[in-house]
PDB file of C-alpha atoms in Angstrom:
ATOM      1  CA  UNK A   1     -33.638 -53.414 224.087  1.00 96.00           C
ATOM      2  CA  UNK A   2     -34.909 -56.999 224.780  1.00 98.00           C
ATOM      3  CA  UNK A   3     -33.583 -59.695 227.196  1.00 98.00           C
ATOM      4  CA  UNK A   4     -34.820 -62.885 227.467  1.00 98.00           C
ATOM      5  CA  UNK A   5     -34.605 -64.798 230.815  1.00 98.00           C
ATOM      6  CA  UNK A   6     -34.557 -68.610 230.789  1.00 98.00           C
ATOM      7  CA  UNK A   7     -34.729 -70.299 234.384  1.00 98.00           C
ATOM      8  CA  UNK A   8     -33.531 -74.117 234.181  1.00 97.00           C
ATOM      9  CA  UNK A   9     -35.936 -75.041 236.815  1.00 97.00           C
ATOM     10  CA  UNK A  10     -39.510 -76.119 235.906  1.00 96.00           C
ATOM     11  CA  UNK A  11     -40.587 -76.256 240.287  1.00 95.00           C
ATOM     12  CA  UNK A  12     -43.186 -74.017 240.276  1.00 92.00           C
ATOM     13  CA  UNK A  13     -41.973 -72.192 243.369  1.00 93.00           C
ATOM     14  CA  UNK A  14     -38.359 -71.939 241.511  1.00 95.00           C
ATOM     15  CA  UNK A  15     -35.838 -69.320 243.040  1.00 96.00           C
ATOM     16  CA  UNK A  16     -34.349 -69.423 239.513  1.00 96.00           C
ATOM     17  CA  UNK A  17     -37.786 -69.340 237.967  1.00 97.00           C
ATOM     18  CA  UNK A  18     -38.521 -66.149 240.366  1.00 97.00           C
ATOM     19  CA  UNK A  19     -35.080 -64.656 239.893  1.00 98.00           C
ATOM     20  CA  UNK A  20     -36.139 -64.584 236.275  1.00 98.00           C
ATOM     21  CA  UNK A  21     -39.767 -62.568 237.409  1.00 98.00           C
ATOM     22  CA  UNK A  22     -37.807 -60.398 239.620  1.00 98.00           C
ATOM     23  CA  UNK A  23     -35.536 -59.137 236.625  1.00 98.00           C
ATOM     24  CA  UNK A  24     -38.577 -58.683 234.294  1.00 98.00           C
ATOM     25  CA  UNK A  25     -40.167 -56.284 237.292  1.00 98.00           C
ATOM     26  CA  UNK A  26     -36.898 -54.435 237.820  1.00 98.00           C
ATOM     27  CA  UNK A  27     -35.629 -53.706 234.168  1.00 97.00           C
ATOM     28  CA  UNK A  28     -36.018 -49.874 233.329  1.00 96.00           C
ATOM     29  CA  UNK A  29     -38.318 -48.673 230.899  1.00 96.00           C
ATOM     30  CA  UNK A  30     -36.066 -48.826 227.873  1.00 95.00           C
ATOM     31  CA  UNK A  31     -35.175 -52.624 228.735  1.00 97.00           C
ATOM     32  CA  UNK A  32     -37.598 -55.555 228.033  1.00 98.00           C
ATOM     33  CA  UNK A  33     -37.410 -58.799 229.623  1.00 98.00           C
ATOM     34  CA  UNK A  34     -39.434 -61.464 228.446  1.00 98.00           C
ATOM     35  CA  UNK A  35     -39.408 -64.544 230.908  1.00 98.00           C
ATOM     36  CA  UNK A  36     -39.745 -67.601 228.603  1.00 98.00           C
ATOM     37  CA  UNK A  37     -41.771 -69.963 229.981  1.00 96.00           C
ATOM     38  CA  UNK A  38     -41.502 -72.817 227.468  1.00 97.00           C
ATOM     39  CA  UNK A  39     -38.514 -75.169 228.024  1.00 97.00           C
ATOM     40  CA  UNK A  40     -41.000 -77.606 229.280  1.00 97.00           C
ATOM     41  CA  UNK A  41     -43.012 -78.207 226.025  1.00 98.00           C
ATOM     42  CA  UNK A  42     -39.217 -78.984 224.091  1.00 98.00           C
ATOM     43  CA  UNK A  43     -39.243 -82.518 223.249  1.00 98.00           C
ATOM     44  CA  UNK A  44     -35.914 -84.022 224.583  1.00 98.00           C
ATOM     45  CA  UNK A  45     -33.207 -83.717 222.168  1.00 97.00           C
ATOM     46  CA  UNK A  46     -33.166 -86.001 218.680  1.00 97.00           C
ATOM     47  CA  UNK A  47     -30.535 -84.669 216.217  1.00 95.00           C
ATOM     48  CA  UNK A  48     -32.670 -86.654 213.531  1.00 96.00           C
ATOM     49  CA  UNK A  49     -35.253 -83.909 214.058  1.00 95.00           C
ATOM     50  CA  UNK A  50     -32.703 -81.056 212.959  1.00 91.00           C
ATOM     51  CA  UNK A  51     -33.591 -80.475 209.355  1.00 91.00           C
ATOM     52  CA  UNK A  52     -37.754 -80.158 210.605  1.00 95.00           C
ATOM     53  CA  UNK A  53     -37.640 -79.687 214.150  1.00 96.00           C
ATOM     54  CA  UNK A  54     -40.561 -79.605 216.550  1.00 97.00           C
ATOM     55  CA  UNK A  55     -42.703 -76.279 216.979  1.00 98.00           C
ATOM     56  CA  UNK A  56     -41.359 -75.988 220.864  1.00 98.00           C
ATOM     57  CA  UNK A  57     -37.761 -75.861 219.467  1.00 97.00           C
ATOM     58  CA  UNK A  58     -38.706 -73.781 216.595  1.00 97.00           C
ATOM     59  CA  UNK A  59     -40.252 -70.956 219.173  1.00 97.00           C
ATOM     60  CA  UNK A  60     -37.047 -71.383 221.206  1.00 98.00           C
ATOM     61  CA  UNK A  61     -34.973 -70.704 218.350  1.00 97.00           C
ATOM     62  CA  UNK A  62     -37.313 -67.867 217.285  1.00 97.00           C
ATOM     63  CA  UNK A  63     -36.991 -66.429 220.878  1.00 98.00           C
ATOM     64  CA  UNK A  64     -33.346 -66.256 221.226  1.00 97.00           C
ATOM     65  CA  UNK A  65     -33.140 -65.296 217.368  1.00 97.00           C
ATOM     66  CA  UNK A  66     -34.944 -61.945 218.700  1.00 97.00           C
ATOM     67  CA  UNK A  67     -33.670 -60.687 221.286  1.00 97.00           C
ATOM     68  CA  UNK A  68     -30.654 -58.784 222.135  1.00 97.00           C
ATOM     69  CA  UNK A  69     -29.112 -60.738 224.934  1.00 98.00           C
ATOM     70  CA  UNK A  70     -30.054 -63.833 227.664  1.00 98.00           C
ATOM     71  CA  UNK A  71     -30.412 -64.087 230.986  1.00 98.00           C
ATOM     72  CA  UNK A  72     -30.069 -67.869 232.207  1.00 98.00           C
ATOM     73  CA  UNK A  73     -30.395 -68.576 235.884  1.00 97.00           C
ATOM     74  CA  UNK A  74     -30.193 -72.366 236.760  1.00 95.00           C
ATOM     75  CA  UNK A  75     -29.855 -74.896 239.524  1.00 95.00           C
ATOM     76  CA  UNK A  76     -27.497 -77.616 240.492  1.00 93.00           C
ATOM     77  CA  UNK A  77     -28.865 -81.146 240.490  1.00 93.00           C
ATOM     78  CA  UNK A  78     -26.759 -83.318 241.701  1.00 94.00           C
ATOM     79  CA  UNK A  79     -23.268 -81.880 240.571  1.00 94.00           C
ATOM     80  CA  UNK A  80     -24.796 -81.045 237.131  1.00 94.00           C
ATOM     81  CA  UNK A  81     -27.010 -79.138 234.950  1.00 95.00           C
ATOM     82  CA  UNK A  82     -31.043 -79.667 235.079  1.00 96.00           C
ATOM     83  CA  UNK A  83     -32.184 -81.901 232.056  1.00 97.00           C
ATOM     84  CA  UNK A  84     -34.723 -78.770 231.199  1.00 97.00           C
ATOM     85  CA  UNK A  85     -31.431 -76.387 230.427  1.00 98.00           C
ATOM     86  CA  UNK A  86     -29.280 -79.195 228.861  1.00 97.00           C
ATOM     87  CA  UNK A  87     -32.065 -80.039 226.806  1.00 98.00           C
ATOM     88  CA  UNK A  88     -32.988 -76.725 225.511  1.00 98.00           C
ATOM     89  CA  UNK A  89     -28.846 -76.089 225.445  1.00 97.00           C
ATOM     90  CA  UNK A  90     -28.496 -79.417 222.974  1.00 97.00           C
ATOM     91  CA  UNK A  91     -31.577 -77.924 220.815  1.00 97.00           C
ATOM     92  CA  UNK A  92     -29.708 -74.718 220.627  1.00 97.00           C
ATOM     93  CA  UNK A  93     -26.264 -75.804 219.836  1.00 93.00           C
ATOM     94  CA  UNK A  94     -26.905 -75.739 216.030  1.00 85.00           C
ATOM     95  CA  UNK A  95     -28.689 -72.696 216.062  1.00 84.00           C
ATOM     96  CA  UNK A  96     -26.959 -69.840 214.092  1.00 87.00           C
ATOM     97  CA  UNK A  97     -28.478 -67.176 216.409  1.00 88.00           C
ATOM     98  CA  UNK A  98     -26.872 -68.237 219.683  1.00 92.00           C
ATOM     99  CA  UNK A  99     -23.541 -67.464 217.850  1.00 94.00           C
ATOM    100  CA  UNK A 100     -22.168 -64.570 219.930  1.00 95.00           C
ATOM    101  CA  UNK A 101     -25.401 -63.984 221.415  1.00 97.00           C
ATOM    102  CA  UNK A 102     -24.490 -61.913 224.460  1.00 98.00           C
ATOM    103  CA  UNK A 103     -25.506 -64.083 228.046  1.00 98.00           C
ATOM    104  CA  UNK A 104     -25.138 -63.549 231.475  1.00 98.00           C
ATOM    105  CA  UNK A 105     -25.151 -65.791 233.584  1.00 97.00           C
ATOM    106  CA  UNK A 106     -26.883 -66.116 237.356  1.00 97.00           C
ATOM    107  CA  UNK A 107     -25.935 -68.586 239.949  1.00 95.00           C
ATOM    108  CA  UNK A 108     -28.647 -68.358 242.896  1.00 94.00           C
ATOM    109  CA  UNK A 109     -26.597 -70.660 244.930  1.00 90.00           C
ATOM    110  CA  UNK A 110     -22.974 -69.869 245.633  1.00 84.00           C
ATOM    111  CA  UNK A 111     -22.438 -73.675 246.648  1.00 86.00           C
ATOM    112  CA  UNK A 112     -23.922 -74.954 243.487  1.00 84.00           C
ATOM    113  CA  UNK A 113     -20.629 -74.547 241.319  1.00 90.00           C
ATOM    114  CA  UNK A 114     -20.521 -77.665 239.217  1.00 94.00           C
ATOM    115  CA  UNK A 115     -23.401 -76.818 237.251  1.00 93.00           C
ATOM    116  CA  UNK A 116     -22.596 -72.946 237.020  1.00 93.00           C
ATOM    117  CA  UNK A 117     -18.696 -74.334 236.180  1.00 95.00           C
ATOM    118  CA  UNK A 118     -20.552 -76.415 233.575  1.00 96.00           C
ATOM    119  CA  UNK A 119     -23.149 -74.075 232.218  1.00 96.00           C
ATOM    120  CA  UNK A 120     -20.178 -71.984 231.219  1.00 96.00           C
ATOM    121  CA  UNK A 121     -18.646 -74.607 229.737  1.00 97.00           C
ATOM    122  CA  UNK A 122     -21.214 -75.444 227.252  1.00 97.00           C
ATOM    123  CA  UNK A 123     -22.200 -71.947 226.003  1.00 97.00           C
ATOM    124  CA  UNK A 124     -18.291 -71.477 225.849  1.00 96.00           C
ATOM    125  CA  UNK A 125     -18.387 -74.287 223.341  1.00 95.00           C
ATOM    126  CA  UNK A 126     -21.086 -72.673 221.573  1.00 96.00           C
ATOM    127  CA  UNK A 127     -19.592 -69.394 221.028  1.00 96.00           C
ATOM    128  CA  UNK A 128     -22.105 -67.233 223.329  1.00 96.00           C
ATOM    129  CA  UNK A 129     -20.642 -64.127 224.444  1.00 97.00           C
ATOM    130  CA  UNK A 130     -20.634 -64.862 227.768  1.00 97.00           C
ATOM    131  CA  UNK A 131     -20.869 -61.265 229.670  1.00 98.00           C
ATOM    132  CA  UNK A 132     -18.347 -61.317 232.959  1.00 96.00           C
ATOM    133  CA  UNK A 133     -19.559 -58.092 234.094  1.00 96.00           C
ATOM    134  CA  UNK A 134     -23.337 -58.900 234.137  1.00 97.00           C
ATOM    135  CA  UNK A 135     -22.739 -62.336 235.225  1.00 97.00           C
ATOM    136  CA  UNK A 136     -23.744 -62.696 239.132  1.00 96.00           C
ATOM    137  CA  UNK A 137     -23.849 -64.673 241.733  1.00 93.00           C
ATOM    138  CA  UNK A 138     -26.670 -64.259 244.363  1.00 93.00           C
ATOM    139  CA  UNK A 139     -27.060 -66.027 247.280  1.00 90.00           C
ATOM    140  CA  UNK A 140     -30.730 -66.278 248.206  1.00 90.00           C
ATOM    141  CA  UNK A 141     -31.260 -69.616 248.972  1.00 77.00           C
ATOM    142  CA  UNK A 142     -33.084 -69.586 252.646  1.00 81.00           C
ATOM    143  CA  UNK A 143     -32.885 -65.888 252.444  1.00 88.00           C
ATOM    144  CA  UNK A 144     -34.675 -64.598 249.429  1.00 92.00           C
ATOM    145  CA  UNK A 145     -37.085 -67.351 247.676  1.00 93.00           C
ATOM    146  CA  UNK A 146     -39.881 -65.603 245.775  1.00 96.00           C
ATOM    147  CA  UNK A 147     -40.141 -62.259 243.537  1.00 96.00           C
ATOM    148  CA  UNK A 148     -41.642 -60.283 245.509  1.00 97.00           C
ATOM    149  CA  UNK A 149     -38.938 -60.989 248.540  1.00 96.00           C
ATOM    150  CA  UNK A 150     -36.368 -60.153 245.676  1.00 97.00           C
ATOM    151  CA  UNK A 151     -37.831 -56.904 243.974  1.00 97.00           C
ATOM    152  CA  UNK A 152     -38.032 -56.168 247.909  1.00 97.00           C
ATOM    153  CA  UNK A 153     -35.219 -56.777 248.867  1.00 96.00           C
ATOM    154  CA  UNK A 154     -32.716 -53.406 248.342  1.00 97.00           C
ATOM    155  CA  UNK A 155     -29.287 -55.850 248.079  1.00 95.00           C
ATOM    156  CA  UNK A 156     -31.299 -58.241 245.905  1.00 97.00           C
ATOM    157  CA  UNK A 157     -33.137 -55.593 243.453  1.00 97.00           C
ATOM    158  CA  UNK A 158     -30.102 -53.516 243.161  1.00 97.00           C
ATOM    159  CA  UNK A 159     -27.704 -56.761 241.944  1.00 97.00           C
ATOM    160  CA  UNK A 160     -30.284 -57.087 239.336  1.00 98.00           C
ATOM    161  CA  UNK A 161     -30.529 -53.566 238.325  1.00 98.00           C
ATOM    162  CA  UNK A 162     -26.795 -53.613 238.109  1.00 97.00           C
ATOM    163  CA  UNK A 163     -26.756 -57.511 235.960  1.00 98.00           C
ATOM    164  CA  UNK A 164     -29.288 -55.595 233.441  1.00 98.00           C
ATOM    165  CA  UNK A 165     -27.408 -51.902 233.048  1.00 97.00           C
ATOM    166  CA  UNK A 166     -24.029 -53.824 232.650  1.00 97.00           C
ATOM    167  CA  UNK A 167     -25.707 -56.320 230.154  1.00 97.00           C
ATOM    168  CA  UNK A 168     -27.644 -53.401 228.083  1.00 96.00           C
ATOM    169  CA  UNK A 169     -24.083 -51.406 228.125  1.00 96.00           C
ATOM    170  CA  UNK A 170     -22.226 -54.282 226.671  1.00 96.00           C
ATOM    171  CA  UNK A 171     -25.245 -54.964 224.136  1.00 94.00           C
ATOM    172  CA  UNK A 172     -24.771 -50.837 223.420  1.00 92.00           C
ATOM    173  CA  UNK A 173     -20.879 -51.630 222.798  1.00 89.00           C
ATOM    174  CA  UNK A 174     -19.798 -49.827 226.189  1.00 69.00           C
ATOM    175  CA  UNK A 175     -18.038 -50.943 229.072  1.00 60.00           C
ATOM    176  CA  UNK A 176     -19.436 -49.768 232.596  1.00 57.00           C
ATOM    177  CA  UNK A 177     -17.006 -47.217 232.732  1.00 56.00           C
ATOM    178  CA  UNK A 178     -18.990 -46.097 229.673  1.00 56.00           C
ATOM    179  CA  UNK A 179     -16.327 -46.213 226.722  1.00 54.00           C
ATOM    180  CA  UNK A 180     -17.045 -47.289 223.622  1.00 53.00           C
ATOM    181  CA  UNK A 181     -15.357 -51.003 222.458  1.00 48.00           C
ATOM    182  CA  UNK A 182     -15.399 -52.395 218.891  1.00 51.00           C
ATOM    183  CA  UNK A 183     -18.278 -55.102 218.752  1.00 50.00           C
TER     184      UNK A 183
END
């Protein structure tokens, strides 16, 4: 099973960006998570570049195209999404393979609603699967700031482990009680 984890924060001491790390350390064996790392490199959004878009989109696309679920953890700034996410989010939008693509979502700052609120929002409009049950919201903000603090961290690593098992059960067709439900 593959996940890929998208952090909306380019700060290279990100708790997002590390959040992201810490869930590609703690996955089991028979999960894969691949932290992209290239929502930098995406030229900002021109829907005249749709029908030949640029090779950053293009690997974007391909990325979510192949894998079996997301992971997107991103901040607030000011009341609102970071440009990096929204960006990427407006590239995606027209993307076939986002359809129904299952997503959870991680908010690493309980106080930074808008953007969360808003986040949820947009893939709403885009017909993600958004995945309640492996959607979490940590807070770690003064508390827990790098990846190695997280994987340490036994409250911390074991919210993960439980965001990826209920993520890979609903990508199986299973709730977490383990039944089957029509996909």
């Amino acid at each position: 099973m593959n996940i890929l984890a998208l952090s909306g924060s380019l700060r290279r001491d990100s708790i997002n960006s590390a959040f992201c790390r810490a869930t590609a350390v703690l996955a089991p064996p028979n999960v894969r998570v691949q932290v992209y790392s290239g929502l930098g490199e995406v030229p900002l959004f021109n829907p005249d570049l749709e029908s030949s878009p640029p090779p950053a989109v293009t690997l974007l696309r391909t990325a979510i195209r192949d894998t079996d679920a997301v992971v997107i953890a991103s901040p607030e700034y000011a009341h609102g999404i970071s440009g990096v996410m929204k960006n990427a989010l407006d590239w995606l939008v027209s993307s076939e393979p986002t359809v129904r693509k299952p997503v959870a979502l991680v908010n690493t700052a309980p106080r930074a609603h808008h953007a969360h609120d808003a986040l949820r929002e947009i893939l709403t409009t885009m017909s993600v699967d958004i995945v309640g049950s492996a959607s979490v919201t940590v807070p770690l903000l003064g508390t827990w700031t790098t990846e190695v603090e997280m994987v340490s961290s036994p409250q911390v690593s074991r919210t993960i482990r439980d965001m990826v098992a209920a993520l890979a059960l609903h990508i199986e067709g299973r709730d977490a009680s383990g039944a089957s439900f029509p996909l």
